[in-house]
Amino acid sequence: MALSTFYWDPDSGLRNPLRRRRFRVGNAGDLFNRDLIEWAYGPVKIRNSESVGGRLLLVGSIAQRAGAGDLLNGVGAKRADLPRDSGQMTVRGVRGPLTAKALADSGQDVSKLEFMGDPGMLIGKIFPHLNVIRPTPGRVLFIPHYRERDQFSSTEDYAICDIDAEPESVGRAICESEVIIASSLHGVIWAHALGRPGIVVTPRTEEPIMKYRDYYESIGATWSPFDDVDDAVRAAAAASAPEVSRVVESITMPHESVLRESGILR
């Protein structure tokens, strides 16, 4: 069996063997799509396709890459002005209310939404062994956005976790820590899903803030990022993990029969 999907793979289009790859492994938040599919549907061949139509879209800020015949099941938008000529999609789930509004404003039918939440929040179900890991007392972990990961190194106040890694590895590092600071969105999402306080530091790059707000609104939390890592470290002692179990339980995967009927699974 083969399942068609799309997730961001920054090095998939490389043709020049002398060109330096940006990642050794891949961006963990995007790679999580593979784990999610295999958990839900077993050992299927995963086709990561940029061709619009007949794809199951799960994790990532890729709503602007969706089109007619695609099934959206948790993806997010990173801008409010989505294309109005993308054709009709099936919108089953989205990351949050800002994505739902952007899709509706672009002419998509969002009346049959079954959930709002990032499927990355299912990390504790996919890797249940992570839930029993106890944190090292006082350990603070910082997960920079991938564009910033070369700008930081571990200090006496925090350890660095590179998002260029397998999702299970990042999840383990999170569970071994008491508090997570992140400019990586999925660093924060996984922290919350795994029961750890997650503190956002505003990215130094021009990363769209909409996607962070979208997630925070989906869990009913206040968006209050820090501009500086050191300020976030000082706030770590008072940080607490939000209650997200209701959102986690609401996130579901479409039945295999639905995927077969739509040609996504063959």
PDB file of C-alpha atoms in Angstrom:
ATOM      1  CA  MET A   1       0.000   0.000   0.000  1.00  0.00           C
ATOM      2  CA  ALA A   2       1.073   3.579  -0.635  1.00  0.00           C
ATOM      3  CA  LEU A   3      -0.229   6.766   0.968  1.00  0.00           C
ATOM      4  CA  SER A   4       0.188  10.195  -0.634  1.00  0.00           C
ATOM      5  CA  THR A   5       0.970  13.126   1.602  1.00  0.00           C
ATOM      6  CA  PHE A   6       3.082  16.266   1.656  1.00  0.00           C
ATOM      7  CA  TYR A   7       5.446  17.577   4.276  1.00  0.00           C
ATOM      8  CA  TRP A   8       8.260  20.066   3.999  1.00  0.00           C
ATOM      9  CA  ASP A   9      11.565  18.415   3.110  1.00  0.00           C
ATOM     10  CA  PRO A  10      14.101  21.197   2.505  1.00  0.00           C
ATOM     11  CA  ASP A  11      16.675  18.971   0.847  1.00  0.00           C
ATOM     12  CA  SER A  12      14.406  16.760  -1.266  1.00  0.00           C
ATOM     13  CA  GLY A  13      14.952  18.816  -4.402  1.00  0.00           C
ATOM     14  CA  LEU A  14      18.752  18.933  -4.287  1.00  0.00           C
ATOM     15  CA  ARG A  15      20.355  18.055  -7.585  1.00  0.00           C
ATOM     16  CA  ASN A  16      23.911  19.319  -7.090  1.00  0.00           C
ATOM     17  CA  PRO A  17      25.883  16.810  -4.976  1.00  0.00           C
ATOM     18  CA  LEU A  18      28.356  19.567  -4.025  1.00  0.00           C
ATOM     19  CA  ARG A  19      25.656  21.755  -2.504  1.00  0.00           C
ATOM     20  CA  ARG A  20      25.642  21.697   1.271  1.00  0.00           C
ATOM     21  CA  ARG A  21      22.579  20.093   2.821  1.00  0.00           C
ATOM     22  CA  ARG A  22      20.808  22.177   5.428  1.00  0.00           C
ATOM     23  CA  PHE A  23      19.932  19.130   7.533  1.00  0.00           C
ATOM     24  CA  ARG A  24      21.649  15.894   8.524  1.00  0.00           C
ATOM     25  CA  VAL A  25      18.367  14.163   9.402  1.00  0.00           C
ATOM     26  CA  GLY A  26      15.544  16.599   8.699  1.00  0.00           C
ATOM     27  CA  ASN A  27      13.299  19.052  10.508  1.00  0.00           C
ATOM     28  CA  ALA A  28      11.789  16.946  13.318  1.00  0.00           C
ATOM     29  CA  GLY A  29       8.364  18.609  13.228  1.00  0.00           C
ATOM     30  CA  ASP A  30       7.966  17.792   9.541  1.00  0.00           C
ATOM     31  CA  LEU A  31       9.453  14.307   9.839  1.00  0.00           C
ATOM     32  CA  PHE A  32       6.766  13.567  12.436  1.00  0.00           C
ATOM     33  CA  ASN A  33       4.329  13.144   9.539  1.00  0.00           C
ATOM     34  CA  ARG A  34       5.968   9.802   8.773  1.00  0.00           C
ATOM     35  CA  ASP A  35       5.631   8.573  12.364  1.00  0.00           C
ATOM     36  CA  LEU A  36       2.000   9.674  12.477  1.00  0.00           C
ATOM     37  CA  ILE A  37       1.100   7.877   9.251  1.00  0.00           C
ATOM     38  CA  GLU A  38       2.832   4.636  10.241  1.00  0.00           C
ATOM     39  CA  TRP A  39       1.192   4.740  13.691  1.00  0.00           C
ATOM     40  CA  ALA A  40      -2.275   5.222  12.207  1.00  0.00           C
ATOM     41  CA  TYR A  41      -2.099   3.033   9.086  1.00  0.00           C
ATOM     42  CA  GLY A  42       0.758   0.589   9.577  1.00  0.00           C
ATOM     43  CA  PRO A  43       3.789   0.016   7.327  1.00  0.00           C
ATOM     44  CA  VAL A  44       2.629   1.814   4.189  1.00  0.00           C
ATOM     45  CA  LYS A  45       4.831   3.346   1.528  1.00  0.00           C
ATOM     46  CA  ILE A  46       4.745   7.099   2.048  1.00  0.00           C
ATOM     47  CA  ARG A  47       4.751   9.270  -1.054  1.00  0.00           C
ATOM     48  CA  ASN A  48       5.820  12.824  -0.258  1.00  0.00           C
ATOM     49  CA  SER A  49       4.292  14.609  -3.229  1.00  0.00           C
ATOM     50  CA  GLU A  50       4.276  18.286  -4.165  1.00  0.00           C
ATOM     51  CA  SER A  51       1.578  17.585  -6.767  1.00  0.00           C
ATOM     52  CA  VAL A  52      -1.765  18.967  -5.620  1.00  0.00           C
ATOM     53  CA  GLY A  53      -4.646  16.536  -5.074  1.00  0.00           C
ATOM     54  CA  GLY A  54      -5.194  13.171  -3.470  1.00  0.00           C
ATOM     55  CA  ARG A  55      -2.980  13.830  -0.440  1.00  0.00           C
ATOM     56  CA  LEU A  56      -3.484  13.546   3.314  1.00  0.00           C
ATOM     57  CA  LEU A  57      -2.039  16.723   4.880  1.00  0.00           C
ATOM     58  CA  LEU A  58      -1.297  16.462   8.592  1.00  0.00           C
ATOM     59  CA  VAL A  59       1.495  18.439  10.267  1.00  0.00           C
ATOM     60  CA  GLY A  60       3.049  21.724   9.220  1.00  0.00           C
ATOM     61  CA  SER A  61       2.226  25.261   8.109  1.00  0.00           C
ATOM     62  CA  ILE A  62       1.393  24.157   4.591  1.00  0.00           C
ATOM     63  CA  ALA A  63      -2.254  25.167   4.077  1.00  0.00           C
ATOM     64  CA  GLN A  64      -1.113  27.442   1.241  1.00  0.00           C
ATOM     65  CA  ARG A  65       0.256  24.355  -0.555  1.00  0.00           C
ATOM     66  CA  ALA A  66      -3.076  22.484  -0.451  1.00  0.00           C
ATOM     67  CA  GLY A  67      -5.428  22.158  -3.392  1.00  0.00           C
ATOM     68  CA  ALA A  68      -8.424  20.420  -4.909  1.00  0.00           C
ATOM     69  CA  GLY A  69      -8.737  16.805  -3.797  1.00  0.00           C
ATOM     70  CA  ASP A  70      -6.477  17.102  -0.758  1.00  0.00           C
ATOM     71  CA  LEU A  71      -7.725  16.093   2.696  1.00  0.00           C
ATOM     72  CA  LEU A  72      -6.634  18.474   5.463  1.00  0.00           C
ATOM     73  CA  ASN A  73      -6.308  16.842   8.856  1.00  0.00           C
ATOM     74  CA  GLY A  74      -4.491  19.233  11.169  1.00  0.00           C
ATOM     75  CA  VAL A  75      -2.311  21.425   8.967  1.00  0.00           C
ATOM     76  CA  GLY A  76      -1.933  25.104   9.712  1.00  0.00           C
ATOM     77  CA  ALA A  77      -1.753  28.349   7.783  1.00  0.00           C
ATOM     78  CA  LYS A  78       1.119  30.771   8.194  1.00  0.00           C
ATOM     79  CA  ARG A  79      -0.701  33.644   6.563  1.00  0.00           C
ATOM     80  CA  ALA A  80      -4.302  34.842   6.517  1.00  0.00           C
ATOM     81  CA  ASP A  81      -4.587  35.438   2.780  1.00  0.00           C
ATOM     82  CA  LEU A  82      -4.717  31.937   1.345  1.00  0.00           C
ATOM     83  CA  PRO A  83      -5.267  31.524  -2.425  1.00  0.00           C
ATOM     84  CA  ARG A  84      -8.904  31.666  -3.504  1.00  0.00           C
ATOM     85  CA  ASP A  85      -8.375  29.596  -6.646  1.00  0.00           C
ATOM     86  CA  SER A  86      -7.074  26.387  -5.037  1.00  0.00           C
ATOM     87  CA  GLY A  87     -10.155  24.261  -5.736  1.00  0.00           C
ATOM     88  CA  GLN A  88     -12.287  22.441  -3.197  1.00  0.00           C
ATOM     89  CA  MET A  89     -10.532  20.472  -0.473  1.00  0.00           C
ATOM     90  CA  THR A  90     -11.864  18.311   2.347  1.00  0.00           C
ATOM     91  CA  VAL A  91     -11.190  20.156   5.599  1.00  0.00           C
ATOM     92  CA  ARG A  92     -11.487  17.605   8.407  1.00  0.00           C
ATOM     93  CA  GLY A  93      -9.138  19.174  10.959  1.00  0.00           C
ATOM     94  CA  VAL A  94      -6.925  22.242  11.286  1.00  0.00           C
ATOM     95  CA  ARG A  95      -4.241  23.389  13.694  1.00  0.00           C
ATOM     96  CA  GLY A  96      -6.323  26.214  15.120  1.00  0.00           C
ATOM     97  CA  PRO A  97      -9.033  28.844  14.644  1.00  0.00           C
ATOM     98  CA  LEU A  98      -6.846  31.243  12.653  1.00  0.00           C
ATOM     99  CA  THR A  99      -6.271  28.536  10.057  1.00  0.00           C
ATOM    100  CA  ALA A 100      -9.994  27.736   9.988  1.00  0.00           C
ATOM    101  CA  LYS A 101     -10.804  31.396   9.337  1.00  0.00           C
ATOM    102  CA  ALA A 102      -8.144  31.714   6.635  1.00  0.00           C
ATOM    103  CA  LEU A 103      -9.521  28.674   4.826  1.00  0.00           C
ATOM    104  CA  ALA A 104     -13.111  29.896   5.141  1.00  0.00           C
ATOM    105  CA  ASP A 105     -12.129  33.337   3.841  1.00  0.00           C
ATOM    106  CA  SER A 106     -10.501  31.668   0.830  1.00  0.00           C
ATOM    107  CA  GLY A 107     -13.766  29.907  -0.027  1.00  0.00           C
ATOM    108  CA  GLN A 108     -13.227  26.506   1.575  1.00  0.00           C
ATOM    109  CA  ASP A 109     -16.028  24.683   3.415  1.00  0.00           C
ATOM    110  CA  VAL A 110     -15.023  24.332   7.076  1.00  0.00           C
ATOM    111  CA  SER A 111     -18.482  23.373   8.337  1.00  0.00           C
ATOM    112  CA  LYS A 112     -17.496  19.719   8.777  1.00  0.00           C
ATOM    113  CA  LEU A 113     -14.443  20.331  10.952  1.00  0.00           C
ATOM    114  CA  GLU A 114     -13.981  17.477  13.419  1.00  0.00           C
ATOM    115  CA  PHE A 115     -11.167  18.996  15.474  1.00  0.00           C
ATOM    116  CA  MET A 116      -8.840  21.950  15.961  1.00  0.00           C
ATOM    117  CA  GLY A 117      -5.395  20.947  17.127  1.00  0.00           C
ATOM    118  CA  ASP A 118      -1.930  20.165  15.833  1.00  0.00           C
ATOM    119  CA  PRO A 119      -1.483  16.400  15.272  1.00  0.00           C
ATOM    120  CA  GLY A 120       2.018  16.844  16.657  1.00  0.00           C
ATOM    121  CA  MET A 121       0.272  16.734  20.030  1.00  0.00           C
ATOM    122  CA  LEU A 122      -0.131  12.978  19.548  1.00  0.00           C
ATOM    123  CA  ILE A 123       3.582  12.419  20.212  1.00  0.00           C
ATOM    124  CA  GLY A 124       2.882  10.819  23.609  1.00  0.00           C
ATOM    125  CA  LYS A 125       0.573   8.269  21.989  1.00  0.00           C
ATOM    126  CA  ILE A 126       2.966   7.418  19.196  1.00  0.00           C
ATOM    127  CA  PHE A 127       5.953   7.129  21.550  1.00  0.00           C
ATOM    128  CA  PRO A 128       4.296   6.070  24.839  1.00  0.00           C
ATOM    129  CA  HIS A 129       7.639   5.195  26.444  1.00  0.00           C
ATOM    130  CA  LEU A 130       8.400   8.925  26.598  1.00  0.00           C
ATOM    131  CA  ASN A 131       5.638   9.454  29.150  1.00  0.00           C
ATOM    132  CA  VAL A 132       7.496   7.568  31.894  1.00  0.00           C
ATOM    133  CA  ILE A 133      10.768   9.506  31.594  1.00  0.00           C
ATOM    134  CA  ARG A 134      11.441  11.658  34.643  1.00  0.00           C
ATOM    135  CA  PRO A 135      13.086  15.057  34.166  1.00  0.00           C
ATOM    136  CA  THR A 136      16.516  15.911  35.480  1.00  0.00           C
ATOM    137  CA  PRO A 137      15.930  18.431  38.306  1.00  0.00           C
ATOM    138  CA  GLY A 138      16.655  21.962  37.177  1.00  0.00           C
ATOM    139  CA  ARG A 139      17.352  21.041  33.550  1.00  0.00           C
ATOM    140  CA  VAL A 140      16.205  23.726  31.091  1.00  0.00           C
ATOM    141  CA  LEU A 141      16.160  22.870  27.382  1.00  0.00           C
ATOM    142  CA  PHE A 142      16.210  25.388  24.541  1.00  0.00           C
ATOM    143  CA  ILE A 143      14.971  24.299  21.087  1.00  0.00           C
ATOM    144  CA  PRO A 144      15.790  26.992  18.517  1.00  0.00           C
ATOM    145  CA  HIS A 145      13.963  27.350  15.230  1.00  0.00           C
ATOM    146  CA  TYR A 146      15.921  25.566  12.523  1.00  0.00           C
ATOM    147  CA  ARG A 147      17.066  28.847  10.951  1.00  0.00           C
ATOM    148  CA  GLU A 148      18.584  29.883  14.285  1.00  0.00           C
ATOM    149  CA  ARG A 149      20.142  26.643  15.409  1.00  0.00           C
ATOM    150  CA  ASP A 150      23.684  27.729  14.452  1.00  0.00           C
ATOM    151  CA  GLN A 151      23.358  30.909  16.528  1.00  0.00           C
ATOM    152  CA  PHE A 152      23.188  29.208  19.930  1.00  0.00           C
ATOM    153  CA  SER A 153      25.175  26.736  21.998  1.00  0.00           C
ATOM    154  CA  SER A 154      24.556  25.186  25.409  1.00  0.00           C
ATOM    155  CA  THR A 155      25.324  27.283  28.480  1.00  0.00           C
ATOM    156  CA  GLU A 156      25.268  26.778  32.237  1.00  0.00           C
ATOM    157  CA  ASP A 157      21.626  27.913  32.168  1.00  0.00           C
ATOM    158  CA  TYR A 158      20.244  25.727  29.389  1.00  0.00           C
ATOM    159  CA  ALA A 159      21.037  22.837  27.069  1.00  0.00           C
ATOM    160  CA  ILE A 160      20.463  23.093  23.318  1.00  0.00           C
ATOM    161  CA  CYS A 161      18.348  20.569  21.432  1.00  0.00           C
ATOM    162  CA  ASP A 162      18.853  20.607  17.672  1.00  0.00           C
ATOM    163  CA  ILE A 163      15.567  20.287  15.779  1.00  0.00           C
ATOM    164  CA  ASP A 164      17.581  18.533  13.028  1.00  0.00           C
ATOM    165  CA  ALA A 165      16.777  15.134  14.514  1.00  0.00           C
ATOM    166  CA  GLU A 166      14.270  12.312  14.613  1.00  0.00           C
ATOM    167  CA  PRO A 167      11.063  13.285  16.483  1.00  0.00           C
ATOM    168  CA  GLU A 168      11.512  10.551  19.102  1.00  0.00           C
ATOM    169  CA  SER A 169      14.961  11.926  19.941  1.00  0.00           C
ATOM    170  CA  VAL A 170      13.611  15.452  20.429  1.00  0.00           C
ATOM    171  CA  GLY A 171      10.739  14.063  22.520  1.00  0.00           C
ATOM    172  CA  ARG A 172      13.196  12.227  24.754  1.00  0.00           C
ATOM    173  CA  ALA A 173      15.256  15.376  25.298  1.00  0.00           C
ATOM    174  CA  ILE A 174      12.064  17.237  26.226  1.00  0.00           C
ATOM    175  CA  CYS A 175      11.008  14.607  28.748  1.00  0.00           C
ATOM    176  CA  GLU A 176      14.453  14.623  30.349  1.00  0.00           C
ATOM    177  CA  SER A 177      14.031  18.361  31.060  1.00  0.00           C
ATOM    178  CA  GLU A 178      11.939  20.298  33.553  1.00  0.00           C
ATOM    179  CA  VAL A 179      11.236  23.343  31.367  1.00  0.00           C
ATOM    180  CA  ILE A 180      11.354  23.832  27.597  1.00  0.00           C
ATOM    181  CA  ILE A 181      12.163  27.139  25.933  1.00  0.00           C
ATOM    182  CA  ALA A 182      11.687  27.214  22.172  1.00  0.00           C
ATOM    183  CA  SER A 183      11.481  29.397  19.112  1.00  0.00           C
ATOM    184  CA  SER A 184      10.586  26.188  17.241  1.00  0.00           C
ATOM    185  CA  LEU A 185       6.806  25.813  17.202  1.00  0.00           C
ATOM    186  CA  HIS A 186       6.892  22.034  17.464  1.00  0.00           C
ATOM    187  CA  GLY A 187       9.339  22.300  20.326  1.00  0.00           C
ATOM    188  CA  VAL A 188       6.597  24.097  22.278  1.00  0.00           C
ATOM    189  CA  ILE A 189       3.814  21.806  21.024  1.00  0.00           C
ATOM    190  CA  TRP A 190       5.707  18.665  22.035  1.00  0.00           C
ATOM    191  CA  ALA A 191       6.616  20.158  25.411  1.00  0.00           C
ATOM    192  CA  HIS A 192       2.953  20.812  26.199  1.00  0.00           C
ATOM    193  CA  ALA A 193       1.821  17.439  24.853  1.00  0.00           C
ATOM    194  CA  LEU A 194       4.410  15.650  26.992  1.00  0.00           C
ATOM    195  CA  GLY A 195       3.454  17.532  30.147  1.00  0.00           C
ATOM    196  CA  ARG A 196       6.313  20.013  30.313  1.00  0.00           C
ATOM    197  CA  PRO A 197       6.145  23.807  30.602  1.00  0.00           C
ATOM    198  CA  GLY A 198       6.852  25.335  27.201  1.00  0.00           C
ATOM    199  CA  ILE A 199       7.999  28.937  26.918  1.00  0.00           C
ATOM    200  CA  VAL A 200       8.113  30.652  23.528  1.00  0.00           C
ATOM    201  CA  VAL A 201      10.943  32.950  22.517  1.00  0.00           C
ATOM    202  CA  THR A 202      10.094  35.098  19.502  1.00  0.00           C
ATOM    203  CA  PRO A 203      12.146  33.887  16.524  1.00  0.00           C
ATOM    204  CA  ARG A 204      14.963  36.174  15.412  1.00  0.00           C
ATOM    205  CA  THR A 205      14.058  35.444  11.797  1.00  0.00           C
ATOM    206  CA  GLU A 206      10.964  36.585   9.916  1.00  0.00           C
ATOM    207  CA  GLU A 207       8.960  33.537  10.918  1.00  0.00           C
ATOM    208  CA  PRO A 208       5.187  34.211  10.681  1.00  0.00           C
ATOM    209  CA  ILE A 209       3.799  34.756  14.170  1.00  0.00           C
ATOM    210  CA  MET A 210       0.340  33.692  12.980  1.00  0.00           C
ATOM    211  CA  LYS A 211       1.242  30.007  13.270  1.00  0.00           C
ATOM    212  CA  TYR A 212       2.244  30.376  16.931  1.00  0.00           C
ATOM    213  CA  ARG A 213      -0.916  32.314  17.774  1.00  0.00           C
ATOM    214  CA  ASP A 214      -2.988  29.737  15.909  1.00  0.00           C
ATOM    215  CA  TYR A 215      -1.657  26.945  18.110  1.00  0.00           C
ATOM    216  CA  TYR A 216      -2.029  28.915  21.344  1.00  0.00           C
ATOM    217  CA  GLU A 217      -5.634  29.773  20.521  1.00  0.00           C
ATOM    218  CA  SER A 218      -6.338  26.090  19.813  1.00  0.00           C
ATOM    219  CA  ILE A 219      -5.360  25.143  23.391  1.00  0.00           C
ATOM    220  CA  GLY A 220      -6.961  28.225  24.968  1.00  0.00           C
ATOM    221  CA  ALA A 221      -3.657  29.599  26.248  1.00  0.00           C
ATOM    222  CA  THR A 222      -2.410  33.172  26.351  1.00  0.00           C
ATOM    223  CA  TRP A 223       0.191  34.080  23.777  1.00  0.00           C
ATOM    224  CA  SER A 224       2.951  35.816  25.743  1.00  0.00           C
ATOM    225  CA  PRO A 225       6.355  35.209  24.144  1.00  0.00           C
ATOM    226  CA  PHE A 226       9.709  36.448  25.380  1.00  0.00           C
ATOM    227  CA  ASP A 227      12.018  38.426  23.139  1.00  0.00           C
ATOM    228  CA  ASP A 228      15.184  37.098  24.734  1.00  0.00           C
ATOM    229  CA  VAL A 229      16.315  33.617  25.777  1.00  0.00           C
ATOM    230  CA  ASP A 230      17.845  34.878  29.021  1.00  0.00           C
ATOM    231  CA  ASP A 231      14.531  36.484  30.026  1.00  0.00           C
ATOM    232  CA  ALA A 232      12.787  33.188  29.319  1.00  0.00           C
ATOM    233  CA  VAL A 233      15.332  31.339  31.490  1.00  0.00           C
ATOM    234  CA  ARG A 234      14.615  33.698  34.386  1.00  0.00           C
ATOM    235  CA  ALA A 235      10.904  32.953  34.027  1.00  0.00           C
ATOM    236  CA  ALA A 236      11.419  29.177  33.880  1.00  0.00           C
ATOM    237  CA  ALA A 237      11.071  28.548  37.604  1.00  0.00           C
ATOM    238  CA  ALA A 238       7.508  29.897  37.611  1.00  0.00           C
ATOM    239  CA  ALA A 239       6.413  28.191  34.391  1.00  0.00           C
ATOM    240  CA  SER A 240       3.749  25.484  34.351  1.00  0.00           C
ATOM    241  CA  ALA A 241       2.460  23.105  31.708  1.00  0.00           C
ATOM    242  CA  PRO A 242      -0.965  23.916  30.230  1.00  0.00           C
ATOM    243  CA  GLU A 243      -3.727  21.321  30.370  1.00  0.00           C
ATOM    244  CA  VAL A 244      -4.011  20.038  26.806  1.00  0.00           C
ATOM    245  CA  SER A 245      -5.451  16.545  27.258  1.00  0.00           C
ATOM    246  CA  ARG A 246      -8.858  17.600  25.909  1.00  0.00           C
ATOM    247  CA  VAL A 247      -7.294  18.850  22.685  1.00  0.00           C
ATOM    248  CA  VAL A 248      -5.076  15.770  22.362  1.00  0.00           C
ATOM    249  CA  GLU A 249      -8.069  13.443  22.693  1.00  0.00           C
ATOM    250  CA  SER A 250     -10.022  15.412  20.087  1.00  0.00           C
ATOM    251  CA  ILE A 251      -7.412  14.865  17.355  1.00  0.00           C
ATOM    252  CA  THR A 252      -8.281  11.859  15.217  1.00  0.00           C
ATOM    253  CA  MET A 253      -7.128  10.336  11.967  1.00  0.00           C
ATOM    254  CA  PRO A 254      -9.470   9.621   9.041  1.00  0.00           C
ATOM    255  CA  HIS A 255     -10.511   6.004   8.634  1.00  0.00           C
ATOM    256  CA  GLU A 256      -8.579   3.948   6.113  1.00  0.00           C
ATOM    257  CA  SER A 257     -11.743   3.448   4.050  1.00  0.00           C
ATOM    258  CA  VAL A 258     -12.080   7.220   3.589  1.00  0.00           C
ATOM    259  CA  LEU A 259      -8.532   7.418   2.292  1.00  0.00           C
ATOM    260  CA  ARG A 260      -9.131   4.572  -0.119  1.00  0.00           C
ATOM    261  CA  GLU A 261     -12.337   6.128  -1.464  1.00  0.00           C
ATOM    262  CA  SER A 262     -10.530   9.405  -2.132  1.00  0.00           C
ATOM    263  CA  GLY A 263      -7.531   7.715  -3.762  1.00  0.00           C
ATOM    264  CA  ILE A 264      -5.110   8.873  -1.062  1.00  0.00           C
ATOM    265  CA  LEU A 265      -4.351   5.308  -0.001  1.00  0.00           C
ATOM    266  CA  ARG A 266      -3.817   2.767  -2.757  1.00  0.00           C
TER     267      ARG A 266
END
